[in-house]
CSV table of C-alpha atoms and ligand atoms in Angstrom, one decimal:
chain,number,residue,atom,x,y,z
A,1,UNK,CA,-61.9,43.5,122.1
A,2,UNK,CA,-64.8,42.4,120.0
A,3,UNK,CA,-66.1,45.9,120.7
A,4,UNK,CA,-63.2,47.6,119.0
A,5,UNK,CA,-63.7,45.8,115.8
A,6,UNK,CA,-67.4,46.3,116.2
A,7,UNK,CA,-66.8,50.1,116.4
A,8,UNK,CA,-64.2,49.9,113.7
A,9,UNK,CA,-66.5,48.1,111.3
A,10,UNK,CA,-69.4,50.4,112.2
A,11,UNK,CA,-67.2,53.4,111.4
A,12,UNK,CA,-66.0,51.7,108.2
A,13,UNK,CA,-69.6,51.1,107.2
A,14,UNK,CA,-70.5,54.7,107.9
A,15,UNK,CA,-67.6,55.7,105.7
A,16,UNK,CA,-68.9,53.7,102.8
A,17,UNK,CA,-72.4,55.2,103.0
A,18,UNK,CA,-71.3,58.8,103.4
A,19,UNK,CA,-70.9,60.0,99.8
A,20,UNK,CA,-73.4,62.5,98.6
A,21,UNK,CA,-73.7,65.7,96.5
A,22,UNK,CA,-71.4,64.4,93.7
A,23,UNK,CA,-72.0,64.7,90.0
A,24,UNK,CA,-73.5,61.6,88.3
A,25,UNK,CA,-70.2,60.5,86.7
A,26,UNK,CA,-68.2,60.8,89.9
A,27,UNK,CA,-71.0,59.0,91.7
A,28,UNK,CA,-70.8,56.2,89.1
A,29,UNK,CA,-67.0,55.9,89.4
A,30,UNK,CA,-67.2,55.8,93.1
A,31,UNK,CA,-69.9,53.1,93.0
A,32,UNK,CA,-67.7,51.1,90.7
A,33,UNK,CA,-64.7,51.4,93.0
A,34,UNK,CA,-66.9,50.5,96.0
A,35,UNK,CA,-68.1,47.4,94.1
A,36,UNK,CA,-64.6,46.4,93.3
A,37,UNK,CA,-63.6,46.9,96.9
A,38,UNK,CA,-66.5,44.9,98.1
A,39,UNK,CA,-65.6,42.1,95.7
A,40,UNK,CA,-62.0,41.9,97.0
A,41,UNK,CA,-63.0,42.3,100.6
A,42,UNK,CA,-62.7,39.2,102.8
A,43,UNK,CA,-63.1,38.9,106.5
A,44,UNK,CA,-63.2,36.2,109.1
A,45,UNK,CA,-63.7,35.7,112.8
A,46,UNK,CA,-61.5,33.3,114.7
A,47,UNK,CA,-61.4,32.2,118.3
A,48,UNK,CA,-57.8,31.7,119.4
A,49,UNK,CA,-55.5,32.6,122.2
A,50,UNK,CA,-58.6,32.8,124.5
A,51,UNK,CA,-60.0,35.7,122.6
A,52,UNK,CA,-62.1,36.7,119.6
A,53,UNK,CA,-60.1,37.7,116.5
A,54,UNK,CA,-61.3,39.6,113.5
A,55,UNK,CA,-59.3,39.8,110.3
A,56,UNK,CA,-60.3,41.8,107.2
A,57,UNK,CA,-58.2,42.0,104.1
A,58,UNK,CA,-58.7,43.5,100.6
A,59,UNK,CA,-57.1,41.2,98.0
A,60,UNK,CA,-58.4,39.0,95.2
A,61,UNK,CA,-57.0,35.9,97.0
A,62,UNK,CA,-58.3,37.1,100.3
A,63,UNK,CA,-60.0,33.8,101.2
A,64,UNK,CA,-56.9,31.6,100.9
A,65,UNK,CA,-54.8,34.3,102.6
A,66,UNK,CA,-57.1,34.4,105.6
A,67,UNK,CA,-57.0,30.6,105.8
A,68,UNK,CA,-53.3,30.7,106.0
A,69,UNK,CA,-53.5,33.5,108.6
A,70,UNK,CA,-55.8,31.3,110.7
A,71,UNK,CA,-53.3,28.4,110.4
A,72,UNK,CA,-50.5,30.7,111.6
A,73,UNK,CA,-52.5,31.8,114.6
A,74,UNK,CA,-53.2,28.3,115.7
A,75,UNK,CA,-49.6,27.3,115.1
A,76,UNK,CA,-48.4,30.1,117.3
A,77,UNK,CA,-51.0,29.3,119.9
A,78,UNK,CA,-49.7,25.8,120.1
A,79,UNK,CA,-46.2,27.2,120.9
A,80,UNK,CA,-47.1,30.0,123.3
A,81,UNK,CA,-50.1,28.8,125.3
A,82,UNK,CA,-49.4,28.6,129.0
A,83,UNK,CA,-52.2,26.0,129.5
A,84,UNK,CA,-51.7,23.6,126.6
A,85,UNK,CA,-49.4,21.0,128.0
A,86,UNK,CA,-47.3,20.4,124.9
A,87,UNK,CA,-46.6,24.0,124.1
A,88,UNK,CA,-43.1,25.3,124.2
A,89,UNK,CA,-44.1,27.6,127.1
A,90,UNK,CA,-45.8,24.8,129.2
A,91,UNK,CA,-42.7,22.6,128.7
A,92,UNK,CA,-40.4,25.3,129.7
A,93,UNK,CA,-42.4,25.9,132.8
A,94,UNK,CA,-42.7,22.2,133.7
A,95,UNK,CA,-38.9,21.8,133.4
A,96,UNK,CA,-38.1,24.9,135.4
A,97,UNK,CA,-35.0,24.3,137.6
A,98,UNK,CA,-34.5,20.9,136.0
A,99,UNK,CA,-33.7,21.0,132.4
A,100,UNK,CA,-33.5,23.1,129.3
A,101,UNK,CA,-36.2,22.4,126.7
A,102,UNK,CA,-36.2,22.6,122.9
A,103,UNK,CA,-38.1,25.6,121.5
A,104,UNK,CA,-39.1,26.8,118.1
A,105,UNK,CA,-37.5,29.8,116.4
A,106,UNK,CA,-40.6,31.9,117.0
A,107,UNK,CA,-40.6,31.1,120.7
A,108,UNK,CA,-36.9,32.0,121.0
A,109,UNK,CA,-37.6,35.3,119.2
A,110,UNK,CA,-40.5,36.2,121.3
A,111,UNK,CA,-38.9,35.2,124.6
A,112,UNK,CA,-35.9,37.3,123.6
A,113,UNK,CA,-38.0,40.3,122.8
A,114,UNK,CA,-39.9,39.9,126.1
A,115,UNK,CA,-36.7,39.6,128.1
A,116,UNK,CA,-35.2,42.8,126.5
A,117,UNK,CA,-38.4,44.6,127.3
A,118,UNK,CA,-38.1,43.8,131.0
A,119,UNK,CA,-34.7,45.5,131.0
A,120,UNK,CA,-36.0,48.4,129.0
A,121,UNK,CA,-39.0,49.0,131.2
A,122,UNK,CA,-37.1,48.4,134.5
A,123,UNK,CA,-39.2,45.3,135.3
A,124,UNK,CA,-42.7,46.8,134.6
A,125,UNK,CA,-43.1,44.3,131.9
A,126,UNK,CA,-42.0,40.8,133.1
A,127,UNK,CA,-43.3,37.6,131.6
A,128,UNK,CA,-41.8,35.7,134.6
A,129,UNK,CA,-44.7,37.2,136.6
A,130,UNK,CA,-46.6,34.0,135.7
A,131,UNK,CA,-46.6,32.3,139.1
A,132,UNK,CA,-48.3,35.4,140.5
A,133,UNK,CA,-50.8,35.6,137.7
A,134,UNK,CA,-51.6,32.0,138.4
A,135,UNK,CA,-52.0,32.6,142.1
A,136,UNK,CA,-54.7,35.2,141.3
A,137,UNK,CA,-56.4,32.5,139.2
A,138,UNK,CA,-56.1,34.4,135.9
A,139,UNK,CA,-54.4,31.5,134.2
A,140,UNK,CA,-57.2,29.0,134.7
A,141,UNK,CA,-60.0,31.5,135.3
A,142,UNK,CA,-60.3,30.3,138.9
A,143,UNK,CA,-60.2,33.7,140.5
A,144,UNK,CA,-59.1,34.1,144.1
A,145,UNK,CA,-57.4,36.7,146.2
A,146,UNK,CA,-54.0,35.2,147.4
A,147,UNK,CA,-52.7,36.0,150.9
A,148,UNK,CA,-49.8,38.5,151.2
A,149,UNK,CA,-47.6,35.5,152.5
A,150,UNK,CA,-48.4,33.6,149.3
A,151,UNK,CA,-47.5,36.6,147.1
A,152,UNK,CA,-44.3,37.3,149.1
A,153,UNK,CA,-43.2,33.6,148.7
A,154,UNK,CA,-43.8,33.9,144.9
A,155,UNK,CA,-42.1,37.2,144.2
A,156,UNK,CA,-38.5,35.8,144.3
A,157,UNK,CA,-39.5,33.6,141.4
A,158,UNK,CA,-40.3,36.7,139.3
A,159,UNK,CA,-37.0,37.4,137.6
A,160,UNK,CA,-36.5,37.5,133.9
A,161,UNK,CA,-32.7,37.3,134.5
A,162,UNK,CA,-33.4,33.7,135.5
A,163,UNK,CA,-34.5,32.8,132.0
A,164,UNK,CA,-31.8,31.8,129.5
A,165,UNK,CA,-32.6,31.7,125.9
A,166,UNK,CA,-30.5,30.0,123.2
A,167,UNK,CA,-31.4,29.7,119.5
A,168,UNK,CA,-33.3,26.4,119.9
A,169,UNK,CA,-33.7,26.0,123.6
A,170,UNK,CA,-34.6,27.8,126.8
A,171,UNK,CA,-34.2,27.2,130.5
A,172,UNK,CA,-35.7,28.6,133.7
A,173,UNK,CA,-33.2,28.5,136.5
A,174,UNK,CA,-35.4,27.9,139.6
A,175,UNK,CA,-38.1,25.3,140.2
A,176,UNK,CA,-41.5,27.1,140.4
A,177,UNK,CA,-40.5,29.8,137.9
A,178,UNK,CA,-42.7,30.2,134.9
A,179,UNK,CA,-43.3,32.5,131.9
A,180,UNK,CA,-46.6,33.8,130.6
A,181,UNK,CA,-46.6,35.4,127.2
A,182,UNK,CA,-50.2,36.8,127.6
A,183,UNK,CA,-48.8,40.4,127.6
A,184,UNK,CA,-47.1,40.2,124.3
A,185,UNK,CA,-48.1,37.1,122.3
A,186,UNK,CA,-51.1,38.6,120.5
A,187,UNK,CA,-48.9,41.5,119.4
A,188,UNK,CA,-46.3,39.1,118.0
A,189,UNK,CA,-48.9,37.0,116.3
A,190,UNK,CA,-50.3,40.2,114.7
A,191,UNK,CA,-46.9,41.1,113.3
A,192,UNK,CA,-46.6,37.6,111.9
A,193,UNK,CA,-49.9,37.9,110.2
A,194,UNK,CA,-49.0,41.3,108.7
A,195,UNK,CA,-45.7,39.8,107.4
A,196,UNK,CA,-47.8,37.0,105.7
A,197,UNK,CA,-50.1,39.6,104.2
A,198,UNK,CA,-47.2,41.6,102.9
A,199,UNK,CA,-45.6,38.5,101.4
A,200,UNK,CA,-48.9,37.8,99.6
A,201,UNK,CA,-49.0,41.3,98.2
A,202,UNK,CA,-51.8,42.7,100.4
A,203,UNK,CA,-51.8,46.4,100.6
A,204,UNK,CA,-54.9,47.1,102.7
A,205,UNK,CA,-56.0,45.2,105.8
A,206,UNK,CA,-57.1,45.6,109.3
A,207,UNK,CA,-57.0,43.0,112.0
A,208,UNK,CA,-58.0,42.8,115.7
A,209,UNK,CA,-56.6,40.1,118.0
A,210,UNK,CA,-58.4,40.7,121.3
A,211,UNK,CA,-57.3,44.2,122.1
A,212,UNK,CA,-54.6,44.3,119.5
A,213,UNK,CA,-55.6,46.2,116.4
A,214,UNK,CA,-53.3,46.6,113.5
A,215,UNK,CA,-53.8,48.3,110.2
A,216,UNK,CA,-52.0,47.8,106.9
A,217,UNK,CA,-51.9,50.6,104.4
A,218,UNK,CA,-55.1,52.7,104.2
A,219,UNK,CA,-58.6,51.8,103.3
A,220,UNK,CA,-58.8,51.0,99.6
A,221,UNK,CA,-60.2,54.5,98.9
A,222,UNK,CA,-57.0,56.0,100.4
A,223,UNK,CA,-58.5,57.3,103.6
A,224,UNK,CA,-57.1,56.2,107.0
A,225,UNK,CA,-58.5,53.4,109.1
A,226,UNK,CA,-60.6,54.5,112.1
A,227,UNK,CA,-60.1,52.8,115.4
A,228,UNK,CA,-62.1,53.6,118.5
A,229,UNK,CA,-60.4,54.0,122.0
A,230,UNK,CA,-62.8,52.4,124.5
A,231,UNK,CA,-64.1,54.2,127.5
A,232,UNK,CA,-62.7,52.0,130.3
A,233,UNK,CA,-65.7,52.9,132.5
A,234,UNK,CA,-68.2,51.9,129.9
A,235,UNK,CA,-66.2,49.7,127.5
A,236,UNK,CA,-69.0,49.4,125.0
A,237,UNK,CA,-68.6,53.2,124.5
A,238,UNK,CA,-65.5,55.1,123.4
A,239,UNK,CA,-63.6,58.3,124.4
A,240,UNK,CA,-62.4,59.1,120.9
A,241,UNK,CA,-61.5,57.8,117.4
A,242,UNK,CA,-58.0,57.4,116.0
A,243,UNK,CA,-57.3,57.7,112.3
A,244,UNK,CA,-54.3,55.6,111.4
A,245,UNK,CA,-52.5,53.8,108.6
A,246,UNK,CA,-49.7,51.2,108.8
A,247,UNK,CA,-49.9,51.2,112.5
A,248,UNK,CA,-50.7,49.0,115.4
A,249,UNK,CA,-53.1,50.3,118.1
A,250,UNK,CA,-53.0,48.2,121.3
A,251,UNK,CA,-54.9,48.9,124.5
A,252,UNK,CA,-54.2,47.4,127.9
A,253,UNK,CA,-56.7,48.1,130.7
A,254,UNK,CA,-57.9,46.8,134.0
A,255,UNK,CA,-61.4,46.7,132.6
A,256,UNK,CA,-60.5,44.0,130.0
A,257,UNK,CA,-60.2,41.1,132.5
A,258,UNK,CA,-61.0,41.3,136.2
A,259,UNK,CA,-63.0,39.7,139.0
A,260,UNK,CA,-64.7,41.1,142.1
A,261,UNK,CA,-64.5,39.9,145.7
A,262,UNK,CA,-66.1,41.5,148.7
A,263,UNK,CA,-66.9,44.6,146.6
A,264,UNK,CA,-63.3,45.1,145.4
A,265,UNK,CA,-62.2,44.7,141.8
A,266,UNK,CA,-59.0,42.8,141.0
A,267,UNK,CA,-57.7,43.0,137.4
A,268,UNK,CA,-55.2,41.0,135.4
A,269,UNK,CA,-52.2,43.4,135.0
A,270,UNK,CA,-49.9,42.6,137.8
A,271,UNK,CA,-47.2,45.0,139.2
A,272,UNK,CA,-44.2,42.6,139.3
A,273,UNK,CA,-42.7,44.5,142.2
A,274,UNK,CA,-45.7,44.0,144.5
A,275,UNK,CA,-47.5,40.9,143.1
A,276,UNK,CA,-50.8,42.9,143.2
A,277,UNK,CA,-52.9,44.2,140.3
A,278,UNK,CA,-51.2,47.5,139.3
A,279,UNK,CA,-52.9,50.5,140.9
A,280,UNK,CA,-51.0,53.1,139.0
A,281,UNK,CA,-53.8,55.7,138.6
A,282,UNK,CA,-54.4,54.6,135.0
A,283,UNK,CA,-57.6,52.9,133.6
A,284,UNK,CA,-56.1,52.1,130.2
A,285,UNK,CA,-53.1,52.7,128.0
A,286,UNK,CA,-53.3,52.7,124.2
A,287,UNK,CA,-50.1,52.4,122.3
A,288,UNK,CA,-49.6,53.4,118.6
A,289,UNK,CA,-46.5,51.9,117.0
A,290,UNK,CA,-45.7,50.4,113.6
A,291,UNK,CA,-44.5,47.2,115.4
A,292,UNK,CA,-47.4,45.4,117.1
A,293,UNK,CA,-45.2,43.2,119.4
A,294,UNK,CA,-43.7,46.4,120.9
A,295,UNK,CA,-47.1,48.1,121.1
A,296,UNK,CA,-48.5,45.1,123.0
A,297,UNK,CA,-45.5,44.9,125.5
A,298,UNK,CA,-45.5,48.6,126.0
A,299,UNK,CA,-49.2,48.9,126.7
A,300,UNK,CA,-48.9,46.4,129.5
A,301,UNK,CA,-45.7,48.0,130.8
A,302,UNK,CA,-46.9,51.6,130.7
A,303,UNK,CA,-50.1,50.6,132.5
A,304,UNK,CA,-47.9,49.3,135.4
A,305,UNK,CA,-45.7,52.4,135.3
A,306,UNK,CA,-48.5,55.0,135.7
A,307,UNK,CA,-48.8,58.4,134.0
A,308,UNK,CA,-45.6,60.1,135.1
A,309,UNK,CA,-43.2,57.2,134.4
A,310,UNK,CA,-45.1,56.3,131.2
A,311,UNK,CA,-44.6,59.8,129.8
A,312,UNK,CA,-41.0,59.9,130.9
A,313,UNK,CA,-40.5,56.6,129.0
A,314,UNK,CA,-42.3,58.1,125.9
A,315,UNK,CA,-40.0,61.1,126.0
A,316,UNK,CA,-36.9,58.9,126.3
A,317,UNK,CA,-37.9,56.6,123.4
A,318,UNK,CA,-40.1,58.5,120.9
A,319,UNK,CA,-40.7,55.4,118.7
A,320,UNK,CA,-44.3,55.1,119.7
A,321,UNK,CA,-47.2,57.3,120.8
A,322,UNK,CA,-49.7,56.8,123.6
A,323,UNK,CA,-53.1,57.7,124.9
A,324,UNK,CA,-53.6,57.3,128.6
A,325,UNK,CA,-57.0,57.3,130.4
A,326,UNK,CA,-56.5,58.2,134.0
A,327,UNK,CA,-58.5,57.2,137.1
A,328,UNK,CA,-59.1,60.9,137.7
A,329,UNK,CA,-61.0,61.1,134.4
A,330,UNK,CA,-58.5,62.6,132.0
A,331,UNK,CA,-57.6,61.4,128.5
A,332,UNK,CA,-53.9,62.2,127.9
A,333,UNK,CA,-52.5,62.0,124.4
A,334,UNK,CA,-48.9,62.4,123.4
A,335,UNK,CA,-48.5,64.9,120.6
A,336,UNK,CA,-48.1,62.3,117.8
A,337,UNK,CA,-51.1,60.3,119.0
A,338,UNK,CA,-53.2,63.6,119.2
A,339,UNK,CA,-52.6,64.3,115.5
A,340,UNK,CA,-54.9,61.5,114.4
A,341,UNK,CA,-57.2,61.5,117.5
A,342,UNK,CA,-60.7,63.0,117.7
A,343,UNK,CA,-61.6,63.3,121.3
A,344,UNK,CA,-65.3,62.7,121.7
A,345,UNK,CA,-67.0,65.5,123.6
A,346,UNK,CA,-70.0,63.6,124.8
A,347,UNK,CA,-71.9,62.5,127.9
A,348,UNK,CA,-68.8,61.2,129.7
A,349,UNK,CA,-66.9,63.0,132.3
A,350,UNK,CA,-63.4,62.9,130.7
A,351,UNK,CA,-61.4,66.0,129.9
A,352,UNK,CA,-58.7,66.0,127.2
A,353,UNK,CA,-55.0,66.9,127.4
A,354,UNK,CA,-52.2,66.8,124.9
A,355,UNK,CA,-48.6,66.3,126.0
A,356,UNK,CA,-46.4,68.3,123.6
A,357,UNK,CA,-43.0,67.2,125.0
B,1,LIG,P1,-52.1,42.9,128.2
B,1,LIG,O1,-53.6,42.7,128.1
B,1,LIG,O2,-51.4,42.8,126.9
B,1,LIG,O3,-51.8,44.1,129.0
B,1,LIG,O4,-51.5,41.6,129.0
B,1,LIG,C1,-52.0,41.2,130.2
B,1,LIG,C2,-51.6,39.8,130.4
B,1,LIG,O5,-50.2,39.7,130.5
B,1,LIG,C3,-52.2,39.2,131.7
B,1,LIG,O6,-53.4,38.6,131.5
B,1,LIG,C4,-51.1,38.3,132.1
B,1,LIG,O7,-51.2,37.0,131.4
B,1,LIG,C5,-49.8,38.9,131.6
B,1,LIG,N1,-49.3,39.9,132.6
B,1,LIG,C6,-49.8,40.5,133.7
B,1,LIG,N2,-49.0,41.4,134.2
B,1,LIG,C7,-47.9,41.4,133.5
B,1,LIG,C8,-46.7,42.2,133.5
B,1,LIG,N3,-46.5,43.1,134.5
B,1,LIG,N4,-45.7,41.9,132.6
B,1,LIG,C9,-45.9,41.0,131.6
B,1,LIG,N5,-47.1,40.3,131.5
B,1,LIG,C10,-48.0,40.5,132.4
B,2,LIG,MG1,-49.7,43.8,126.2
């Protein structure tokens, strides 16, 4: 996701340099505004939740606000990590089938959102897919192709209904069950950071937490933020640029994490109904939604669903927009996403379609 912010910052920089042909006075006023913007502009790069995070905020107290944001990220990581032994999630997994464990308010909230999303997406999103994710070696980065027997023995453990959540505790009903918040935690963390920014009076910010971009307000000059949608076949390149404000833009794609064995590629988004990496005919799904937690959960879920079911889901809900990149080289934008999207007609083989309804 480093690349997204890279593109984003590149585009932002281009935007700053692009004024010309103005009268001297207007030029001066613009320069003064640009200087003020520059003075109040703070950014930082953080490594957390196994990924690179970039945060940029325009505010006179930006430096201290970003430090607080960093503390919040690490606080949430300590709660949600599946590998840190003392985390709420690791404790919950260790005690599966044995005992209920105390959890923080944030963990209870996120587990509840995740469980509701499983219902809403008919199981396409399911954080109890963890034992399967682990069997593929994505949890510890010890990649291996499990046998069908192994996967079949793990599938009965994938069942969000077996997770009970109370206000301050949670319980997994069968030994061997486990949750993995990798499909939704960065989105939730993003929402928490935006809430912190809002509390501090920030009106203009853009953050990227490994695949999860969120924008607050517009750029200080009133123009929308620009976020590139990566070309899944060449992730350092992009298929188009989105112009957004007050919106999260989250992409899930097989190209983001994968390994290869015997010439075949296996990626990290698992179809909970089969135990195998989802082969749904999609290369990536980008969700636009004011709520980043939802954007994150839905990008994972719609990737598993495939084009037809994903569009059906969009029609039924209408509280988000989507851009799907398909394995047969199409970029498909829902009509709301298309409004702010400039498809890049360049040296890639993608064609562009807009879904009106
Ligand atoms: P994302 O990049 O947001 O699409 O999330 C992918 C991550 O979520 C994976 O690395 C797993 O940790 C986890 N995961 C994989 N498949 C699923 C699924 N079907 N539902 C929920 N989480 C999943
Ligand atoms: Mg996700």
